[in-house]
Amino acid sequence: MSKQYEEIKQKLRGSITPVITPFKSNYEVDFEKQSELIEYQLENGTHAISVTGTSGEPSSLTIEERVQVMENAAKTINGRVPFAPGTGSTNHDETMYLTKKAQEMGADAAMVIVPYYNKPNQQALYKHFKTVADSVDIPIIVYNIPGRTAKNLEVETLAKLAKDCPNIIGVKESNKDFEHVNRVLLNCGRDFLLFSGIELLCYPMLAIGGAGSISATANVEPKKVAEMHDAWFNGDVKRAQELHYELMRLNDVLFKDTNPAPVKAALGMMGKIEPVLRLPMDLPSESIQDDIRQTLKDYKLI
């Protein structure tokens, strides 16, 4: 493995916030608000930034907009923390294009999702990820989220990719199967970066040797999510456990509807953004919004 990949593996740890894509009331991307959200993250101890992952509504953006969102984020971050944008798509050529763009703009890594909707078999998934990885000289984090892609990247496939592609350095597992994520580190190696994409598994994944989390909740409460990781890595297991349970109610309410709708509703209530999503996504029901509002009050976020 090259020195470049080893260095980013050491840096890319802790709380990586998948920053939402803010829209104006006319549905245009609000780049000024995006920069403000990133600054809010950095002020509160977030360890790294991602954009245009699930929380960033990539399927609601044009390819040009996705590049612009990545470029604005890279410019705002300006090397202060690692940057790992989501570059995956259901379309192979689009994934190649966006991943190359991430490399051109100096991203530290690219997060590439299992293609959604078309349900490739494991051989096709291997070919897809290997072709993307071979086309760039940038670290790749595979993104496995079977609940939204309708396809699970099996451990054996991921292990073969990790063996055959030196720049595939880790995986974001939004996978509720905890046996699966244990076997990822067993088969891919204990130094393979394992990130949790399931909020209630962020702490448990640290306990089995995970590198951190890429949690939508960090959009709303970045300080405590980052602090949980800091406590764990500093050996304060009790404090990490306390924060895990302290965050649980907020995690629950932010997933009462499809992400990122509750997160955008919450950020709107906090005065951070206009709470706007593009169709076919929309804000949660009034009853869910009432629950979000009360939870934010209880957490003293509003």
mmCIF file of C-alpha atoms in Angstrom:
data_model
loop_
_atom_site.group_PDB
_atom_site.id
_atom_site.type_symbol
_atom_site.label_atom_id
_atom_site.label_comp_id
_atom_site.label_asym_id
_atom_site.label_seq_id
_atom_site.Cartn_x
_atom_site.Cartn_y
_atom_site.Cartn_z
ATOM 1 C CA MET A 1 0.000 0.000 0.000
ATOM 2 C CA SER A 2 1.284 3.436 -0.938
ATOM 3 C CA LYS A 3 2.275 5.986 1.669
ATOM 4 C CA GLN A 4 -0.589 8.198 0.472
ATOM 5 C CA TYR A 5 -3.176 5.558 1.321
ATOM 6 C CA GLU A 6 -1.589 4.783 4.681
ATOM 7 C CA GLU A 7 -1.618 8.464 5.634
ATOM 8 C CA ILE A 8 -5.293 8.945 4.829
ATOM 9 C CA LYS A 9 -6.142 5.737 6.711
ATOM 10 C CA GLN A 10 -4.627 7.281 9.807
ATOM 11 C CA LYS A 11 -6.469 10.589 9.347
ATOM 12 C CA LEU A 12 -9.876 9.367 8.236
ATOM 13 C CA ARG A 13 -11.289 8.397 11.609
ATOM 14 C CA GLY A 14 -13.942 9.506 14.064
ATOM 15 C CA SER A 15 -17.097 11.396 13.202
ATOM 16 C CA ILE A 16 -17.431 12.009 9.459
ATOM 17 C CA THR A 17 -20.518 14.142 8.959
ATOM 18 C CA PRO A 18 -22.492 13.519 5.743
ATOM 19 C CA VAL A 19 -23.552 17.149 5.301
ATOM 20 C CA ILE A 20 -26.991 17.690 3.774
ATOM 21 C CA THR A 21 -27.458 19.676 0.566
ATOM 22 C CA PRO A 22 -29.374 22.862 1.444
ATOM 23 C CA PHE A 23 -31.843 24.292 -1.057
ATOM 24 C CA LYS A 24 -33.305 27.758 -1.343
ATOM 25 C CA SER A 25 -37.079 28.260 -1.347
ATOM 26 C CA ASN A 26 -36.906 28.167 -5.174
ATOM 27 C CA TYR A 27 -35.181 24.733 -4.966
ATOM 28 C CA GLU A 28 -31.783 25.967 -6.148
ATOM 29 C CA VAL A 29 -28.741 24.679 -4.257
ATOM 30 C CA ASP A 30 -27.799 27.156 -1.525
ATOM 31 C CA PHE A 31 -24.008 27.105 -1.625
ATOM 32 C CA GLU A 32 -23.666 29.857 0.978
ATOM 33 C CA LYS A 33 -25.697 27.799 3.454
ATOM 34 C CA GLN A 34 -23.664 24.726 2.587
ATOM 35 C CA SER A 35 -20.487 26.551 3.554
ATOM 36 C CA GLU A 36 -22.123 27.724 6.799
ATOM 37 C CA LEU A 37 -23.140 24.161 7.642
ATOM 38 C CA ILE A 38 -19.584 22.943 7.084
ATOM 39 C CA GLU A 39 -18.227 25.700 9.330
ATOM 40 C CA TYR A 40 -20.777 24.680 11.985
ATOM 41 C CA GLN A 41 -19.413 21.143 11.772
ATOM 42 C CA LEU A 42 -15.781 22.181 12.072
ATOM 43 C CA GLU A 43 -16.526 24.512 14.979
ATOM 44 C CA ASN A 44 -18.047 21.577 16.854
ATOM 45 C CA GLY A 45 -15.211 19.103 16.482
ATOM 46 C CA THR A 46 -16.281 17.010 13.496
ATOM 47 C CA HIS A 47 -13.296 14.978 12.298
ATOM 48 C CA ALA A 48 -14.071 14.831 8.559
ATOM 49 C CA ILE A 49 -16.707 15.886 6.032
ATOM 50 C CA SER A 50 -18.636 14.073 3.325
ATOM 51 C CA VAL A 51 -21.229 15.453 0.905
ATOM 52 C CA THR A 52 -23.533 13.993 -1.757
ATOM 53 C CA GLY A 53 -24.038 10.768 0.128
ATOM 54 C CA THR A 54 -27.533 9.654 1.121
ATOM 55 C CA SER A 55 -28.018 12.669 3.406
ATOM 56 C CA GLY A 56 -27.023 14.950 0.532
ATOM 57 C CA GLU A 57 -29.913 13.865 -1.737
ATOM 58 C CA PRO A 58 -27.657 12.946 -4.674
ATOM 59 C CA SER A 59 -30.494 11.444 -6.704
ATOM 60 C CA SER A 60 -32.237 14.839 -6.548
ATOM 61 C CA LEU A 61 -29.192 16.606 -8.019
ATOM 62 C CA THR A 62 -27.957 16.815 -11.576
ATOM 63 C CA ILE A 63 -24.445 15.542 -12.231
ATOM 64 C CA GLU A 64 -23.318 19.150 -12.689
ATOM 65 C CA GLU A 65 -24.843 20.095 -9.334
ATOM 66 C CA ARG A 66 -23.130 17.191 -7.627
ATOM 67 C CA VAL A 67 -19.770 18.400 -8.922
ATOM 68 C CA GLN A 68 -20.561 21.957 -7.793
ATOM 69 C CA VAL A 69 -21.571 20.771 -4.317
ATOM 70 C CA MET A 70 -18.330 18.792 -4.017
ATOM 71 C CA GLU A 71 -16.238 21.716 -5.272
ATOM 72 C CA ASN A 72 -17.847 24.174 -2.872
ATOM 73 C CA ALA A 73 -17.299 21.791 0.028
ATOM 74 C CA ALA A 74 -13.648 21.243 -0.900
ATOM 75 C CA LYS A 75 -13.114 25.000 -1.123
ATOM 76 C CA THR A 76 -14.809 25.607 2.228
ATOM 77 C CA ILE A 77 -12.947 22.843 4.051
ATOM 78 C CA ASN A 78 -9.637 23.982 2.552
ATOM 79 C CA GLY A 79 -7.706 21.035 3.950
ATOM 80 C CA ARG A 80 -8.677 21.604 7.578
ATOM 81 C CA VAL A 81 -10.116 18.098 7.911
ATOM 82 C CA PRO A 82 -10.288 15.148 5.519
ATOM 83 C CA PHE A 83 -12.899 15.321 2.772
ATOM 84 C CA ALA A 84 -14.587 12.198 1.380
ATOM 85 C CA PRO A 85 -17.510 13.029 -0.946
ATOM 86 C CA GLY A 86 -20.004 10.481 -2.197
ATOM 87 C CA THR A 87 -19.401 9.781 -5.882
ATOM 88 C CA GLY A 88 -21.509 6.697 -6.469
ATOM 89 C CA SER A 89 -24.503 6.348 -8.736
ATOM 90 C CA THR A 90 -26.738 3.679 -10.195
ATOM 91 C CA ASN A 91 -24.927 4.468 -13.463
ATOM 92 C CA HIS A 92 -21.386 3.105 -13.864
ATOM 93 C CA ASP A 93 -20.100 5.872 -16.168
ATOM 94 C CA GLU A 94 -21.476 8.583 -13.870
ATOM 95 C CA THR A 95 -19.713 6.934 -10.934
ATOM 96 C CA MET A 96 -16.435 6.896 -12.859
ATOM 97 C CA TYR A 97 -16.860 10.539 -13.845
ATOM 98 C CA LEU A 98 -17.709 11.782 -10.342
ATOM 99 C CA THR A 99 -14.919 9.767 -8.707
ATOM 100 C CA LYS A 100 -12.380 11.221 -11.128
ATOM 101 C CA LYS A 101 -13.755 14.694 -10.379
ATOM 102 C CA ALA A 102 -13.269 14.071 -6.657
ATOM 103 C CA GLN A 103 -9.635 13.204 -7.322
ATOM 104 C CA GLU A 104 -9.156 16.319 -9.475
ATOM 105 C CA MET A 105 -10.465 18.607 -6.728
ATOM 106 C CA GLY A 106 -8.125 17.105 -4.143
ATOM 107 C CA ALA A 107 -10.557 15.041 -2.090
ATOM 108 C CA ASP A 108 -8.858 12.750 0.412
ATOM 109 C CA ALA A 109 -11.090 9.808 -0.516
ATOM 110 C CA ALA A 110 -14.275 9.022 -2.416
ATOM 111 C CA MET A 111 -17.254 7.168 -1.007
ATOM 112 C CA VAL A 112 -18.853 4.916 -3.640
ATOM 113 C CA ILE A 113 -22.265 3.398 -2.976
ATOM 114 C CA VAL A 114 -23.464 -0.018 -4.082
ATOM 115 C CA PRO A 115 -25.545 0.817 -7.186
ATOM 116 C CA TYR A 116 -29.181 1.154 -6.261
ATOM 117 C CA TYR A 117 -32.328 -0.068 -8.050
ATOM 118 C CA ASN A 118 -30.653 -2.350 -10.622
ATOM 119 C CA LYS A 119 -29.591 -5.032 -8.049
ATOM 120 C CA PRO A 120 -26.317 -6.335 -9.589
ATOM 121 C CA ASN A 121 -25.070 -9.793 -8.639
ATOM 122 C CA GLN A 122 -21.846 -10.152 -6.625
ATOM 123 C CA GLN A 123 -19.681 -10.680 -9.728
ATOM 124 C CA ALA A 124 -21.053 -7.496 -11.280
ATOM 125 C CA LEU A 125 -20.503 -5.573 -8.040
ATOM 126 C CA TYR A 126 -16.892 -6.753 -7.950
ATOM 127 C CA LYS A 127 -16.334 -5.614 -11.549
ATOM 128 C CA HIS A 128 -18.026 -2.261 -10.908
ATOM 129 C CA PHE A 129 -15.969 -1.365 -7.844
ATOM 130 C CA LYS A 130 -12.709 -2.712 -9.236
ATOM 131 C CA THR A 131 -13.111 -0.734 -12.471
ATOM 132 C CA VAL A 132 -13.823 2.447 -10.529
ATOM 133 C CA ALA A 133 -10.910 1.857 -8.131
ATOM 134 C CA ASP A 134 -8.490 1.078 -10.968
ATOM 135 C CA SER A 135 -9.458 4.276 -12.800
ATOM 136 C CA VAL A 136 -8.276 6.648 -10.056
ATOM 137 C CA ASP A 137 -5.399 7.150 -7.660
ATOM 138 C CA ILE A 138 -7.550 8.115 -4.692
ATOM 139 C CA PRO A 139 -8.641 6.049 -1.688
ATOM 140 C CA ILE A 140 -12.103 4.503 -2.017
ATOM 141 C CA ILE A 141 -14.609 3.837 0.758
ATOM 142 C CA VAL A 142 -17.264 1.394 -0.378
ATOM 143 C CA TYR A 143 -20.768 2.293 0.825
ATOM 144 C CA ASN A 144 -23.005 -0.678 1.615
ATOM 145 C CA ILE A 145 -26.600 0.234 2.444
ATOM 146 C CA PRO A 146 -28.808 -2.715 1.519
ATOM 147 C CA GLY A 147 -31.948 -1.099 2.938
ATOM 148 C CA ARG A 148 -31.819 1.504 0.162
ATOM 149 C CA THR A 149 -30.007 -0.325 -2.620
ATOM 150 C CA ALA A 150 -31.921 -3.626 -2.291
ATOM 151 C CA LYS A 151 -28.591 -5.442 -2.592
ATOM 152 C CA ASN A 152 -26.058 -6.437 0.051
ATOM 153 C CA LEU A 153 -22.359 -6.395 -0.796
ATOM 154 C CA GLU A 154 -21.323 -9.744 0.660
ATOM 155 C CA VAL A 155 -18.260 -9.997 2.897
ATOM 156 C CA GLU A 156 -16.491 -12.317 0.464
ATOM 157 C CA THR A 157 -16.909 -9.801 -2.373
ATOM 158 C CA LEU A 158 -15.667 -6.927 -0.233
ATOM 159 C CA ALA A 159 -12.680 -8.965 0.983
ATOM 160 C CA LYS A 160 -11.707 -9.785 -2.611
ATOM 161 C CA LEU A 161 -11.945 -6.091 -3.521
ATOM 162 C CA ALA A 162 -9.816 -5.129 -0.516
ATOM 163 C CA LYS A 163 -7.204 -7.690 -1.569
ATOM 164 C CA ASP A 164 -7.182 -6.798 -5.276
ATOM 165 C CA CYS A 165 -7.526 -2.992 -5.030
ATOM 166 C CA PRO A 166 -4.967 -1.284 -2.769
ATOM 167 C CA ASN A 167 -6.930 1.968 -2.823
ATOM 168 C CA ILE A 168 -10.120 0.402 -1.454
ATOM 169 C CA ILE A 169 -9.323 1.199 2.150
ATOM 170 C CA GLY A 170 -12.639 0.874 3.939
ATOM 171 C CA VAL A 171 -16.394 0.538 3.981
ATOM 172 C CA LYS A 172 -19.363 2.441 5.324
ATOM 173 C CA GLU A 173 -21.724 -0.257 6.560
ATOM 174 C CA SER A 174 -25.336 0.888 6.869
ATOM 175 C CA ASN A 175 -26.094 -2.685 7.698
ATOM 176 C CA LYS A 176 -28.146 -3.788 10.700
ATOM 177 C CA ASP A 177 -26.644 -7.268 10.494
ATOM 178 C CA PHE A 178 -23.994 -6.976 13.203
ATOM 179 C CA GLU A 179 -22.633 -10.434 12.419
ATOM 180 C CA HIS A 180 -21.928 -9.166 8.891
ATOM 181 C CA VAL A 181 -19.939 -6.141 10.080
ATOM 182 C CA ASN A 182 -17.903 -8.296 12.484
ATOM 183 C CA ARG A 183 -16.974 -10.531 9.565
ATOM 184 C CA VAL A 184 -15.916 -7.512 7.503
ATOM 185 C CA LEU A 185 -12.965 -6.870 9.807
ATOM 186 C CA LEU A 186 -12.263 -10.586 10.210
ATOM 187 C CA ASN A 187 -12.019 -11.090 6.440
ATOM 188 C CA CYS A 188 -10.750 -7.708 5.213
ATOM 189 C CA GLY A 189 -8.178 -7.228 7.975
ATOM 190 C CA ARG A 190 -8.303 -5.365 11.250
ATOM 191 C CA ASP A 191 -6.710 -2.307 9.639
ATOM 192 C CA PHE A 192 -9.535 -2.034 7.081
ATOM 193 C CA LEU A 193 -11.558 1.092 7.876
ATOM 194 C CA LEU A 194 -15.054 0.200 9.092
ATOM 195 C CA PHE A 195 -17.501 3.095 9.449
ATOM 196 C CA SER A 196 -20.990 2.786 10.846
ATOM 197 C CA GLY A 197 -23.875 4.241 8.875
ATOM 198 C CA ILE A 198 -26.449 2.970 11.387
ATOM 199 C CA GLU A 199 -26.794 5.463 14.235
ATOM 200 C CA LEU A 200 -27.464 2.923 16.978
ATOM 201 C CA LEU A 201 -24.417 0.929 15.907
ATOM 202 C CA CYS A 202 -21.925 3.807 15.892
ATOM 203 C CA TYR A 203 -20.638 2.996 19.367
ATOM 204 C CA PRO A 204 -20.823 -0.824 19.044
ATOM 205 C CA MET A 205 -18.794 -0.688 15.823
ATOM 206 C CA LEU A 206 -16.057 1.227 17.636
ATOM 207 C CA ALA A 207 -15.961 -1.568 20.204
ATOM 208 C CA ILE A 208 -15.181 -4.217 17.561
ATOM 209 C CA GLY A 209 -12.434 -2.108 15.977
ATOM 210 C CA GLY A 210 -14.332 0.329 13.770
ATOM 211 C CA ALA A 211 -12.737 3.556 12.580
ATOM 212 C CA GLY A 212 -15.738 5.798 13.209
ATOM 213 C CA SER A 213 -19.135 6.682 11.835
ATOM 214 C CA ILE A 214 -20.768 8.559 8.983
ATOM 215 C CA SER A 215 -23.930 9.531 10.820
ATOM 216 C CA ALA A 216 -26.784 11.764 9.641
ATOM 217 C CA THR A 217 -27.416 12.734 13.277
ATOM 218 C CA ALA A 218 -24.109 14.608 13.273
ATOM 219 C CA ASN A 219 -25.754 17.203 11.012
ATOM 220 C CA VAL A 220 -27.913 18.199 13.995
ATOM 221 C CA GLU A 221 -25.714 17.445 17.027
ATOM 222 C CA PRO A 222 -22.130 17.369 15.738
ATOM 223 C CA LYS A 223 -20.500 18.154 19.067
ATOM 224 C CA LYS A 224 -21.805 15.151 20.985
ATOM 225 C CA VAL A 225 -21.313 12.748 18.090
ATOM 226 C CA ALA A 226 -17.686 13.867 17.788
ATOM 227 C CA GLU A 227 -17.238 13.775 21.552
ATOM 228 C CA MET A 228 -18.412 10.161 21.688
ATOM 229 C CA HIS A 229 -15.645 9.202 19.266
ATOM 230 C CA ASP A 230 -13.056 11.312 21.091
ATOM 231 C CA ALA A 231 -13.986 9.677 24.397
ATOM 232 C CA TRP A 232 -13.639 6.196 22.909
ATOM 233 C CA PHE A 233 -10.293 6.852 21.245
ATOM 234 C CA ASN A 234 -9.008 8.502 24.448
ATOM 235 C CA GLY A 235 -9.915 5.415 26.465
ATOM 236 C CA ASP A 236 -12.886 6.936 28.310
ATOM 237 C CA VAL A 237 -15.254 4.034 27.674
ATOM 238 C CA LYS A 238 -17.787 5.148 30.286
ATOM 239 C CA ARG A 239 -18.196 8.595 28.705
ATOM 240 C CA ALA A 240 -18.497 7.079 25.228
ATOM 241 C CA GLN A 241 -21.233 4.771 26.502
ATOM 242 C CA GLU A 242 -23.042 7.662 28.185
ATOM 243 C CA LEU A 243 -23.054 9.656 24.951
ATOM 244 C CA HIS A 244 -24.221 6.619 22.985
ATOM 245 C CA TYR A 245 -27.333 6.359 25.134
ATOM 246 C CA GLU A 246 -27.748 10.119 25.415
ATOM 247 C CA LEU A 247 -27.938 10.379 21.609
ATOM 248 C CA MET A 248 -30.333 7.472 21.189
ATOM 249 C CA ARG A 249 -33.594 9.427 21.438
ATOM 250 C CA LEU A 250 -32.351 12.014 18.944
ATOM 251 C CA ASN A 251 -31.236 9.232 16.607
ATOM 252 C CA ASP A 252 -34.669 7.664 16.822
ATOM 253 C CA VAL A 253 -36.646 10.805 16.033
ATOM 254 C CA LEU A 254 -34.391 11.718 13.095
ATOM 255 C CA PHE A 255 -35.255 8.406 11.441
ATOM 256 C CA LYS A 256 -39.023 8.450 11.904
ATOM 257 C CA ASP A 257 -39.168 9.259 8.199
ATOM 258 C CA THR A 258 -36.784 8.761 5.297
ATOM 259 C CA ASN A 259 -33.413 10.474 5.704
ATOM 260 C CA PRO A 260 -32.722 13.374 5.180
ATOM 261 C CA ALA A 261 -36.296 14.681 5.570
ATOM 262 C CA PRO A 262 -36.291 14.717 9.421
ATOM 263 C CA VAL A 263 -32.747 16.110 9.504
ATOM 264 C CA LYS A 264 -33.695 18.976 7.197
ATOM 265 C CA ALA A 265 -36.809 19.645 9.279
ATOM 266 C CA ALA A 266 -34.626 19.784 12.406
ATOM 267 C CA LEU A 267 -32.038 22.072 10.832
ATOM 268 C CA GLY A 268 -34.879 24.337 9.702
ATOM 269 C CA MET A 269 -36.187 24.536 13.265
ATOM 270 C CA MET A 270 -32.655 25.360 14.432
ATOM 271 C CA GLY A 271 -32.498 28.242 11.941
ATOM 272 C CA LYS A 272 -29.654 26.677 9.976
ATOM 273 C CA ILE A 273 -31.423 26.234 6.612
ATOM 274 C CA GLU A 274 -34.643 26.608 4.688
ATOM 275 C CA PRO A 275 -36.239 23.168 5.277
ATOM 276 C CA VAL A 276 -36.624 22.356 1.590
ATOM 277 C CA LEU A 277 -36.354 19.020 -0.231
ATOM 278 C CA ARG A 278 -36.842 18.337 -3.916
ATOM 279 C CA LEU A 279 -39.634 16.045 -4.999
ATOM 280 C CA PRO A 280 -40.106 13.136 -4.812
ATOM 281 C CA MET A 281 -38.770 13.777 -1.270
ATOM 282 C CA ASP A 282 -40.704 16.000 1.125
ATOM 283 C CA LEU A 283 -40.780 17.044 4.774
ATOM 284 C CA PRO A 284 -42.177 14.643 7.391
ATOM 285 C CA SER A 285 -45.774 14.806 8.606
ATOM 286 C CA GLU A 286 -46.785 17.481 11.108
ATOM 287 C CA SER A 287 -46.933 14.910 13.916
ATOM 288 C CA ILE A 288 -43.364 13.786 13.242
ATOM 289 C CA GLN A 289 -42.249 17.403 13.029
ATOM 290 C CA ASP A 290 -43.866 18.006 16.426
ATOM 291 C CA ASP A 291 -41.841 15.095 17.831
ATOM 292 C CA ILE A 292 -38.660 16.498 16.273
ATOM 293 C CA ARG A 293 -39.354 19.961 17.702
ATOM 294 C CA GLN A 294 -39.940 18.633 21.206
ATOM 295 C CA THR A 295 -36.813 16.475 21.039
ATOM 296 C CA LEU A 296 -34.704 19.437 19.916
ATOM 297 C CA LYS A 297 -36.058 21.439 22.850
ATOM 298 C CA ASP A 298 -35.220 18.619 25.250
ATOM 299 C CA TYR A 299 -31.677 18.491 23.839
ATOM 300 C CA LYS A 300 -31.475 22.291 24.130
ATOM 301 C CA LEU A 301 -30.796 22.624 20.403
ATOM 302 C CA ILE A 302 -33.620 25.157 20.043
#
